[in-house]
mmCIF file of C-alpha atoms in Angstrom:
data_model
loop_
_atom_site.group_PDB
_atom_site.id
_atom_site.type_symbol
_atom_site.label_atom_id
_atom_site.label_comp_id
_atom_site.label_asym_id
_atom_site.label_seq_id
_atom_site.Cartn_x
_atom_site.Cartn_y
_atom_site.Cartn_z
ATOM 1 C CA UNK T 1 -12.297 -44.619 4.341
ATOM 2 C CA UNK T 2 -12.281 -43.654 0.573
ATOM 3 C CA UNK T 3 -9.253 -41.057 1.042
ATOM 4 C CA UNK T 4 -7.079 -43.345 2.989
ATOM 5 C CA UNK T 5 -8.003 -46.563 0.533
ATOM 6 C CA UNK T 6 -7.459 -44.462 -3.179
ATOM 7 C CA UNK T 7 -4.169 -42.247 -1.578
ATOM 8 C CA UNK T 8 -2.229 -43.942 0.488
ATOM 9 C CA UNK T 9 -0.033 -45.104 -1.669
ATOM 10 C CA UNK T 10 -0.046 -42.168 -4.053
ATOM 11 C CA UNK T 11 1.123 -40.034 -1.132
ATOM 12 C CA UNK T 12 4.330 -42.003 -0.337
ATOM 13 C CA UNK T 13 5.253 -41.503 -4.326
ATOM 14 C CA UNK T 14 4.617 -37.391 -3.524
ATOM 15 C CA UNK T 15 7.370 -38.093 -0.756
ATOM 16 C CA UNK T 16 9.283 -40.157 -2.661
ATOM 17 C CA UNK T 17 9.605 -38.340 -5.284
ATOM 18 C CA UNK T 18 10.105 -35.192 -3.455
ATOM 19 C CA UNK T 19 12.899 -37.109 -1.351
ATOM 20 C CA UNK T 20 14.840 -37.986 -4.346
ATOM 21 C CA UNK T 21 14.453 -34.362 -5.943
ATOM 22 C CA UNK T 22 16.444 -33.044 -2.734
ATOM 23 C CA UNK T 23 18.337 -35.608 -2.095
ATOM 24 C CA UNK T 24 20.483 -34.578 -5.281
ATOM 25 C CA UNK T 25 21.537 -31.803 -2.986
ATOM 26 C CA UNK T 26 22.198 -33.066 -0.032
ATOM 27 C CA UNK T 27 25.875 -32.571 1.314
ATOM 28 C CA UNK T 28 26.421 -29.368 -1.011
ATOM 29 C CA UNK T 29 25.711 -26.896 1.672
ATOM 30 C CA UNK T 30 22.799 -24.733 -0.339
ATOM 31 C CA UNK T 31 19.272 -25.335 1.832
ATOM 32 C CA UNK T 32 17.511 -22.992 -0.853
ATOM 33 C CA UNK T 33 18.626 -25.757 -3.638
ATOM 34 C CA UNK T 34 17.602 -28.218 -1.539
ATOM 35 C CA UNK T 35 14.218 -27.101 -0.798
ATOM 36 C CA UNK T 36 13.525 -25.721 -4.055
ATOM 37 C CA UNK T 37 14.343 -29.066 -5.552
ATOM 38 C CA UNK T 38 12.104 -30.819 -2.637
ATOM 39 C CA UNK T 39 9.324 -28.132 -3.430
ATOM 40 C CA UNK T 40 8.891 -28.229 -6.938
ATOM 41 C CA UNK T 41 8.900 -32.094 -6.964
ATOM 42 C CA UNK T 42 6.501 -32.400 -4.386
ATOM 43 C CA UNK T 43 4.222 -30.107 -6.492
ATOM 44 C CA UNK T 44 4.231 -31.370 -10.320
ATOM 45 C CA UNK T 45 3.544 -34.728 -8.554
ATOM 46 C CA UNK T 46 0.695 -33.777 -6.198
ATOM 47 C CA UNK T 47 -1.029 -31.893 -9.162
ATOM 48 C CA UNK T 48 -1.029 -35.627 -10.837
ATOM 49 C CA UNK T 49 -3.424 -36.818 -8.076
ATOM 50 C CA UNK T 50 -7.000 -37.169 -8.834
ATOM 51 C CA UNK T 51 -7.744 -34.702 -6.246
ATOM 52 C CA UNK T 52 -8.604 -31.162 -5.628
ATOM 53 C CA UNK T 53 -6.642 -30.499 -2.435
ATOM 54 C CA UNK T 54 -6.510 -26.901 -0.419
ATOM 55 C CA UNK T 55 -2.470 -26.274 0.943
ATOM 56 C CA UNK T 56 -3.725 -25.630 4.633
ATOM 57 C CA UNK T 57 -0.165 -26.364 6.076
ATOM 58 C CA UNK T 58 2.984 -24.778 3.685
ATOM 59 C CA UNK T 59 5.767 -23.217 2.690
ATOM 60 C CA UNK T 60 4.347 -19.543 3.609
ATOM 61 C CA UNK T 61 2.007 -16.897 2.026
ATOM 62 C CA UNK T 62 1.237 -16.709 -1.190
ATOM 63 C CA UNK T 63 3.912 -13.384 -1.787
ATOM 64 C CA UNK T 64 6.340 -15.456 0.388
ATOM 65 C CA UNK T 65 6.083 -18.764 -1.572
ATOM 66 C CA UNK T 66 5.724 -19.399 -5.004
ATOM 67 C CA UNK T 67 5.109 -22.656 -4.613
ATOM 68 C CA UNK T 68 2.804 -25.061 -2.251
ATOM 69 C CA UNK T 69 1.301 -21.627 -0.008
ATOM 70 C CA UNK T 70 -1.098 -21.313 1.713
ATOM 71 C CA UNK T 71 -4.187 -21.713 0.116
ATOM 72 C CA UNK T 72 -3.187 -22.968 -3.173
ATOM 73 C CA UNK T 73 -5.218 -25.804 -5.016
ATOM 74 C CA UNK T 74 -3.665 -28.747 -6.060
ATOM 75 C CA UNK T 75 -4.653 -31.708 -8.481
ATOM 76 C CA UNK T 76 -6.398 -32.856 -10.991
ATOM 77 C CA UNK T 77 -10.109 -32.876 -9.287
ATOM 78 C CA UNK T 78 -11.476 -35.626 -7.438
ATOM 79 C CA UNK T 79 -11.427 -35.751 -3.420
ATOM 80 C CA UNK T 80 -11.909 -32.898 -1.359
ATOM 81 C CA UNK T 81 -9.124 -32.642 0.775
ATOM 82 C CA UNK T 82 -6.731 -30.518 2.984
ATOM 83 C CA UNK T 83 -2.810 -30.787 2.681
ATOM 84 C CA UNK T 84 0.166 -29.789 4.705
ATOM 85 C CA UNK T 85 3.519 -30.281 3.557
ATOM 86 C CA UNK T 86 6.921 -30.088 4.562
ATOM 87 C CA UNK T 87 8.967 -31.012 1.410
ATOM 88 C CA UNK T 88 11.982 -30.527 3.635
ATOM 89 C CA UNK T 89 11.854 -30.504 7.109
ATOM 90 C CA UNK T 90 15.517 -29.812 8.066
ATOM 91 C CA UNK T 91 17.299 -28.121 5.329
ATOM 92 C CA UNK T 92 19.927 -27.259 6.856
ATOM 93 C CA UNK T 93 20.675 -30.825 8.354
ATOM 94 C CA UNK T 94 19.984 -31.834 4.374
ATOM 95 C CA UNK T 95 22.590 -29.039 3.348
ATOM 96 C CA UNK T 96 25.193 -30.964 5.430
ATOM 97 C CA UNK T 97 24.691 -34.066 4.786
ATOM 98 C CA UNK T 98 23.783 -34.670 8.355
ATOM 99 C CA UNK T 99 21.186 -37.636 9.860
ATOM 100 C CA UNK T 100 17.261 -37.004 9.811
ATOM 101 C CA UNK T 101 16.072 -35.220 6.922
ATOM 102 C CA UNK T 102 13.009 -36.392 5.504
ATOM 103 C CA UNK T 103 10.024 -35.043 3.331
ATOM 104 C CA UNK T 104 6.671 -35.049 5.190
ATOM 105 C CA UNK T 105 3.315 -34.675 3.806
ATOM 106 C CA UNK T 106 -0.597 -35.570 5.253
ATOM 107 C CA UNK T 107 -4.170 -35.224 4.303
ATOM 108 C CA UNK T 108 -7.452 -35.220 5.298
ATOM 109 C CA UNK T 109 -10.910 -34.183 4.911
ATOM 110 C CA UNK T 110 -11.755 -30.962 4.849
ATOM 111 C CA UNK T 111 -11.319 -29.326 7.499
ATOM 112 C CA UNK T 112 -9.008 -32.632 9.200
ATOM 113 C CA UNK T 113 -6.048 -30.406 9.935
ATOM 114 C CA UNK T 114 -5.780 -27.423 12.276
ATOM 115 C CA UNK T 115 -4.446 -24.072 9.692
ATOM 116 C CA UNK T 116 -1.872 -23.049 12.066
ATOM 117 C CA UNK T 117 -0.289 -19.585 11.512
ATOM 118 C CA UNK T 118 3.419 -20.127 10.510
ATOM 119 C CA UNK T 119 4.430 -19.416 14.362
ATOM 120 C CA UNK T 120 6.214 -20.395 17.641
ATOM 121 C CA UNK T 121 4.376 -23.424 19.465
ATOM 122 C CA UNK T 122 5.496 -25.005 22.675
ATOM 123 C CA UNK T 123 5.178 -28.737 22.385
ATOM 124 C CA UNK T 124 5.085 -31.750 24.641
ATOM 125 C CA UNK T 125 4.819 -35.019 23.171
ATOM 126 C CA UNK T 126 4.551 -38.698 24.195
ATOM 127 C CA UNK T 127 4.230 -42.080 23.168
ATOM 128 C CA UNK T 128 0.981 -44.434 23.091
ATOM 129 C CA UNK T 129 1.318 -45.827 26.864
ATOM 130 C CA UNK T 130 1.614 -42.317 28.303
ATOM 131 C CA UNK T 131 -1.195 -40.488 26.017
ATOM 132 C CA UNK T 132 -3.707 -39.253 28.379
ATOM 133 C CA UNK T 133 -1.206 -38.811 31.651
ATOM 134 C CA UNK T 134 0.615 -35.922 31.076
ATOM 135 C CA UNK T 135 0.058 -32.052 30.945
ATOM 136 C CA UNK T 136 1.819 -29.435 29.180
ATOM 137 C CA UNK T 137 0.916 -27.277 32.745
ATOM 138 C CA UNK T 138 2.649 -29.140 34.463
ATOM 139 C CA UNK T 139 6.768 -29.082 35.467
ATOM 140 C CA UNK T 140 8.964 -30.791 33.619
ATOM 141 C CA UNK T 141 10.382 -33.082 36.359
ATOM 142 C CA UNK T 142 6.286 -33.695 36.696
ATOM 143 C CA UNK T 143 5.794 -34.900 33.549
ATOM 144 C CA UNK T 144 9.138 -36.932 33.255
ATOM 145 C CA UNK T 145 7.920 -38.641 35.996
ATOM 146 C CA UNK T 146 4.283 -39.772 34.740
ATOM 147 C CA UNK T 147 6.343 -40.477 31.469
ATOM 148 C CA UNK T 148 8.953 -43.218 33.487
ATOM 149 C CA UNK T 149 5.753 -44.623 35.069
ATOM 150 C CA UNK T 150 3.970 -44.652 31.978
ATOM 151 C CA UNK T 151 6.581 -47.063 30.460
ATOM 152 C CA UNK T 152 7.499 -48.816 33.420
ATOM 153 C CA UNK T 153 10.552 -47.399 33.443
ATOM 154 C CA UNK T 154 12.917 -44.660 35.786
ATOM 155 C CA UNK T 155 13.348 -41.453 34.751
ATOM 156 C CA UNK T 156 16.741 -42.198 34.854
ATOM 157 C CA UNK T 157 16.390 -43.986 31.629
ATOM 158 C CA UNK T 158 14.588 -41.649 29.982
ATOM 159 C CA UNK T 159 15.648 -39.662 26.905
ATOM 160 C CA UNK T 160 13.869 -36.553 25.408
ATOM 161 C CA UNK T 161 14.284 -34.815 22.112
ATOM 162 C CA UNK T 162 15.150 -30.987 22.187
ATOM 163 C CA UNK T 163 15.796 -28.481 19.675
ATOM 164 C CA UNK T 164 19.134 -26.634 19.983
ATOM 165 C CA UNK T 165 18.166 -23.369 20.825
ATOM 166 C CA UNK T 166 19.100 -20.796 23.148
ATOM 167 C CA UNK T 167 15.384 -20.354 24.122
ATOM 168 C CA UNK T 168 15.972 -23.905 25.983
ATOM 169 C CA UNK T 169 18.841 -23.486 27.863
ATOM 170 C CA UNK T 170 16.271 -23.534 31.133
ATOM 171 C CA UNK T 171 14.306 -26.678 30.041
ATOM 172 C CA UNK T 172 17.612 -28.544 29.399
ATOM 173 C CA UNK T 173 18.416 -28.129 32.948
ATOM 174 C CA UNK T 174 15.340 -28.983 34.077
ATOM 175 C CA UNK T 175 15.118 -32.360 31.951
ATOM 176 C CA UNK T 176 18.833 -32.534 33.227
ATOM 177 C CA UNK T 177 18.057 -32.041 37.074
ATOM 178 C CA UNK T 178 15.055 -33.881 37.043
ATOM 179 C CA UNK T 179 17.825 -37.306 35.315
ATOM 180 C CA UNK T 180 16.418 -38.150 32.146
ATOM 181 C CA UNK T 181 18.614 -37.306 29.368
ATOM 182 C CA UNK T 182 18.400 -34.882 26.697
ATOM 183 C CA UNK T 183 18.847 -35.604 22.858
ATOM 184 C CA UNK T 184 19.850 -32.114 21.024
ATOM 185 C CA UNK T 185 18.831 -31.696 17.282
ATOM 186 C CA UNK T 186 19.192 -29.033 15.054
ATOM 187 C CA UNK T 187 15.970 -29.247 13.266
ATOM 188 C CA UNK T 188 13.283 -31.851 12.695
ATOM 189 C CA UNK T 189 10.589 -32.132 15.015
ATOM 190 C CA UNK T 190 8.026 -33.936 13.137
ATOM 191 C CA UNK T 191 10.541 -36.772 12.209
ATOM 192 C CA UNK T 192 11.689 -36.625 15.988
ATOM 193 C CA UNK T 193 7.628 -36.914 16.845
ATOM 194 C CA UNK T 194 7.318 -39.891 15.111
ATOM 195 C CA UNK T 195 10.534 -41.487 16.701
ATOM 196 C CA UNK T 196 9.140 -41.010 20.496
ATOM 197 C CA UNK T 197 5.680 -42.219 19.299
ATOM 198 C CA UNK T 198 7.609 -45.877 17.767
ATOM 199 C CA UNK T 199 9.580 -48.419 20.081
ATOM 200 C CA UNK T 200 13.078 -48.807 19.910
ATOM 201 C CA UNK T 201 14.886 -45.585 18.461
ATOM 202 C CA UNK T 202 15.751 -44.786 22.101
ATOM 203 C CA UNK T 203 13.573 -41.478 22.157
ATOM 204 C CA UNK T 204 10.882 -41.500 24.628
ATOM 205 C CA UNK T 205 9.440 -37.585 24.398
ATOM 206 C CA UNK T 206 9.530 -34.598 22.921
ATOM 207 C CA UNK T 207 9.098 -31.393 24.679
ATOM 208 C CA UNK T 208 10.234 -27.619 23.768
ATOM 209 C CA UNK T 209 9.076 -24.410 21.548
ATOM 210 C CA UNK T 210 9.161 -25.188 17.833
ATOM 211 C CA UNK T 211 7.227 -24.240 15.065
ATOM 212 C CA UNK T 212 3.095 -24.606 14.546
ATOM 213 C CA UNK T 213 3.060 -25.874 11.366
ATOM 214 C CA UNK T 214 5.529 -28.830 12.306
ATOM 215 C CA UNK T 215 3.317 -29.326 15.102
ATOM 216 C CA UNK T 216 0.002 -29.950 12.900
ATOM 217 C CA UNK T 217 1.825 -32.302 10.825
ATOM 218 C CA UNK T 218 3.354 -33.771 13.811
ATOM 219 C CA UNK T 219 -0.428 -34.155 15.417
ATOM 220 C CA UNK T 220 -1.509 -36.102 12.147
ATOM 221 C CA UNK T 221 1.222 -38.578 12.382
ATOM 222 C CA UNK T 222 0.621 -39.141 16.176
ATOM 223 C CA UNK T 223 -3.401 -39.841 15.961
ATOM 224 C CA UNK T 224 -2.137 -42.361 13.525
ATOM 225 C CA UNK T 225 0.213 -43.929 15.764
ATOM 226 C CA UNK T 226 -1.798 -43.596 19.057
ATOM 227 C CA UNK T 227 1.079 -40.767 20.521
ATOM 228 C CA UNK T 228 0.167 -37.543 21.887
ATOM 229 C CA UNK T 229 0.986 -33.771 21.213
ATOM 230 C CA UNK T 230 -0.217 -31.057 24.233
ATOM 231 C CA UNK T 231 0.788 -27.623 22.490
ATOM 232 C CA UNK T 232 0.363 -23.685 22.957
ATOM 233 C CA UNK T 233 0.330 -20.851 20.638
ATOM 234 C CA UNK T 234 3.491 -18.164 21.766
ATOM 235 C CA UNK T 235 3.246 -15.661 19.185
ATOM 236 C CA UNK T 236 6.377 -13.262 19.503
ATOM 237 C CA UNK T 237 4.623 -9.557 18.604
ATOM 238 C CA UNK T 238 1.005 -8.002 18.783
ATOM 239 C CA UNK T 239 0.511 -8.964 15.151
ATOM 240 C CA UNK T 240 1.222 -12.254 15.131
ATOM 241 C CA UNK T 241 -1.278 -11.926 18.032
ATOM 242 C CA UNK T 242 -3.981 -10.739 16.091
ATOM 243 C CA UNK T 243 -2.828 -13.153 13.118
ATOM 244 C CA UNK T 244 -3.474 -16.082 15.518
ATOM 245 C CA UNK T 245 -6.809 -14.542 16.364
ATOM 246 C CA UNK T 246 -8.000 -14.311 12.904
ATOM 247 C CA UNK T 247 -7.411 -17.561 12.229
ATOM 248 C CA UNK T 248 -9.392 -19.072 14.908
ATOM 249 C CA UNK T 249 -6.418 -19.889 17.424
ATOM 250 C CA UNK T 250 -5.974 -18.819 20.795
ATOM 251 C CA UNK T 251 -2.502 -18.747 22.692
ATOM 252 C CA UNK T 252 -4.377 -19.080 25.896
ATOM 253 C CA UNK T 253 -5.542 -22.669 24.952
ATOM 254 C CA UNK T 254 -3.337 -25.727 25.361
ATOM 255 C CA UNK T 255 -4.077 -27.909 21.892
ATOM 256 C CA UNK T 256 -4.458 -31.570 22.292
ATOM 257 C CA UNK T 257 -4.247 -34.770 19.225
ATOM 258 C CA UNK T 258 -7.731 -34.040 18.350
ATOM 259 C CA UNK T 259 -7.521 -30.822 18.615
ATOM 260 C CA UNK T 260 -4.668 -30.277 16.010
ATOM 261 C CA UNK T 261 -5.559 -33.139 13.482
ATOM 262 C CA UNK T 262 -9.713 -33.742 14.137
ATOM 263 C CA UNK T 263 -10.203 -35.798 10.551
ATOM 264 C CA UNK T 264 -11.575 -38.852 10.803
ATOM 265 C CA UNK T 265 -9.236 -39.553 7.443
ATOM 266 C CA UNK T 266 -5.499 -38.933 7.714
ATOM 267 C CA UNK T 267 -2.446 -40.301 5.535
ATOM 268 C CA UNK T 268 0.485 -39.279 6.817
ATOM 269 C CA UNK T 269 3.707 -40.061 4.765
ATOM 270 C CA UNK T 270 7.386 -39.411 5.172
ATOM 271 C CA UNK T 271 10.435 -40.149 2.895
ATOM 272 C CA UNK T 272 14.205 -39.949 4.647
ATOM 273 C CA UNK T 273 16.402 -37.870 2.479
ATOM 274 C CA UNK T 274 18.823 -38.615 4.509
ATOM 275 C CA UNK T 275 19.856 -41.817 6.754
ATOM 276 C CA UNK T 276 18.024 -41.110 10.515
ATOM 277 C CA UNK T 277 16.689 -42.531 13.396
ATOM 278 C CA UNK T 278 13.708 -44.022 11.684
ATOM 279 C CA UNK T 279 14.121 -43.877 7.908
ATOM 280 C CA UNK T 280 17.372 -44.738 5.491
ATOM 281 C CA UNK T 281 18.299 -41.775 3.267
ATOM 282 C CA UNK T 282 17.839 -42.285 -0.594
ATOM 283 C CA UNK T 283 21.050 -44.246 -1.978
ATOM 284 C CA UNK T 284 21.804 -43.691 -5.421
ATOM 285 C CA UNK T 285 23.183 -46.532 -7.882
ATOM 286 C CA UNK T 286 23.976 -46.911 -11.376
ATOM 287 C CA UNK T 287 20.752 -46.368 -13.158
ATOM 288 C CA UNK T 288 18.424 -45.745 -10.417
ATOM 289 C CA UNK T 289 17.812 -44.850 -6.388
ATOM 290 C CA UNK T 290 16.463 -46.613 -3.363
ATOM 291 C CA UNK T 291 14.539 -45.030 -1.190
ATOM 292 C CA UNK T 292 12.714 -45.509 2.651
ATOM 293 C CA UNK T 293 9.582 -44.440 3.933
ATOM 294 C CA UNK T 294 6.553 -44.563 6.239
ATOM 295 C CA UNK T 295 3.429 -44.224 5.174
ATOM 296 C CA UNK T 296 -0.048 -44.387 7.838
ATOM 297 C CA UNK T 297 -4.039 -44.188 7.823
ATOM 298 C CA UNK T 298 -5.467 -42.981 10.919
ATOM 299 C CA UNK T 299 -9.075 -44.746 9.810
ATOM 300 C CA UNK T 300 -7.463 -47.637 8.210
ATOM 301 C CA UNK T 301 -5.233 -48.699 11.437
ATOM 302 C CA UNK T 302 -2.634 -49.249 9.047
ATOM 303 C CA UNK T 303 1.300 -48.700 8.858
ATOM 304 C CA UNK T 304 3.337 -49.500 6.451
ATOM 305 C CA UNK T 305 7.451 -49.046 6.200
ATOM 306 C CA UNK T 306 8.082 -49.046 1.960
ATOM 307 C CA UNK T 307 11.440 -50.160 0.667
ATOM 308 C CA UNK T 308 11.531 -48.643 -3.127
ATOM 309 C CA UNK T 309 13.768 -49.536 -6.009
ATOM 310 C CA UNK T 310 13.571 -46.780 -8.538
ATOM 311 C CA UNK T 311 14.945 -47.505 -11.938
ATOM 312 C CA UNK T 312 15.576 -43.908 -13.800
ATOM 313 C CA UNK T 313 17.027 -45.794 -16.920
ATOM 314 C CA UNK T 314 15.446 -47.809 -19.774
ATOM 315 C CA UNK T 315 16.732 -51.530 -19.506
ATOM 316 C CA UNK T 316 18.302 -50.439 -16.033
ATOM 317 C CA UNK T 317 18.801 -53.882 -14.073
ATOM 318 C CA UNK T 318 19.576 -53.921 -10.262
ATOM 319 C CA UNK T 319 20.617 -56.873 -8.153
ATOM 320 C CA UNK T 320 17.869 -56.704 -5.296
ATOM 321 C CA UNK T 321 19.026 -57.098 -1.498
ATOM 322 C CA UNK T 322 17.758 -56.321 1.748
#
């Protein structure tokens, strides 16, 4: 457990710090500032770590991201490990102020986290008590209804996270008919992944086609937390076809936990930029910032919620409250 033990708590400061960099932004309607800010924080602070850590999981290609791509190596030597990042996930909800934006990061071994091609993925995810009983095969109203019983619960009472897309207009209505309810978001799966997989934010599921990437990191927070993510490739042209191919993934397969995250080491860690379901938002005062996070070792069995004070000032003083 040497990864989780020496970087758990380095890898909340990487979202931390990363949180406050783009929280600066928030509410001025520019998602480039905000994820450049979130990017470039996230970087100078990982490439403190004593590490050497591959970017398996990032903000694109190397000609498509000058920062955190694919492939690039991070740190200052040390542990062998593999990274994926998010140093925004929702930048437009970030850009307008609005709830749920957070900076997400987790590692592993090498070779802990599926390299997913930056690509469509239809998802299905679940909390502890119903990981194990449902199927990504199967129809919705199917699945809703293992869910209910799962939880001990009607489906009546259920409530499941969608993204806001015109892709799920049909799944809405399904969810709909079938009388759970549905929970529309603009962006943010992973944070919305992590609500369904912890008791009492009202979310009980996830389903609906989202991005791959978001759905590794997603599948490294869950194996901490004892959720479940079912998941299929849908590539939208030949080459992203052939893309998937040559990276060892095949759109015919439905994904599973283990399948997405297999490390036997994980830290998962998320900072709210802005106030959400799970996490506060960073609030600035005189001086300094307070920030909110989670923070999780799949080996270690541990969670932690972290409650910062950060003082940005010489001789700053802060009256402490909770």
């Amino acid at each position: 457990m040497e990864i989780e033990r020496r970087l758990v708590l380095e890898v909340v400061r990487v979202t931390e710090q990363a949180a406050l960099a783009a929280s600066r932004f928030a509410g001025k309607g520019d998602k480039e500032a905000v994820d450049e800010a979130g990017t470039q924080a996230m970087r100078r602070v990982l490439n403190e770590l004593p590490i050497r850590g591959t970017v398996v999981i990032g903000e694109g290609e190397m000609d498509e991201a000058p920062m955190l791509y694919i492939g690039e190596v991070l740190g200052q030597g040390g542990l062998e490990v593999d990274i994926a990042v998010d140093p925004v996930e929702g930048t437009t909800t970030a850009a307008k102020g609005l709830p749920n934006a957070v900076t997400v990061i987790a590692l592993s071994e090498k070779g802990g986290l599926f390299h997913a091609p930056d690509m469509y993925m239809e998802k299905l995810i679940v909390p502890p008590p119903a990981a194990g009983l449902v199927d990504l095969t199967w129809p919705v109203s199917a699945n809703l209804k293992a869910l209910a019983l799962a939880l001990q619960r009607s489906v009546e009472d259920l409530v499941v996270v969608v993204l806001d897309r015109p892709r799920h207009e049909r799944l809405i209505r399904e969810i709909r008919e079938a009388g759970a309810r549905v929970k529309l978001i603009s962006d943010g799966d992973v944070i919305a992944a992590l609500a369904a997989a912890i008791r009492g934010t009202g979310v009980h599921a996830v389903m609906g086609i989202g991005g791959a990437p978001e759905g590794v990191l997603a599948a490294a927070a869950l194996k901490c937390l004892g959720g479940e993510i079912q998941a299929r490739f849908v590539p939208q042209s030949e080459e992203e076809r052939e893309r998937l191919k040559a990276m060892g993934g095949d759109e015919n397969r439905i994904y599973k936990t283990e399948d997405l995250a297999p490390g036997k080491e994980i830290v998962f860690a998320a900072t709210g930029i802005t106030d959400g379901d799970i996490l506060e938002g960073v609030r600035f005062f005189g001086g300094g910032a307070r920030t909110h996070s989670i923070v999780m070792g799949h080996a270690t069995r541990v969670v932690r919620f972290i409650d910062s004070i950060h003082l940005f000032e010489t001789g700053a003083r802060v009256t402490i409250r909770v």
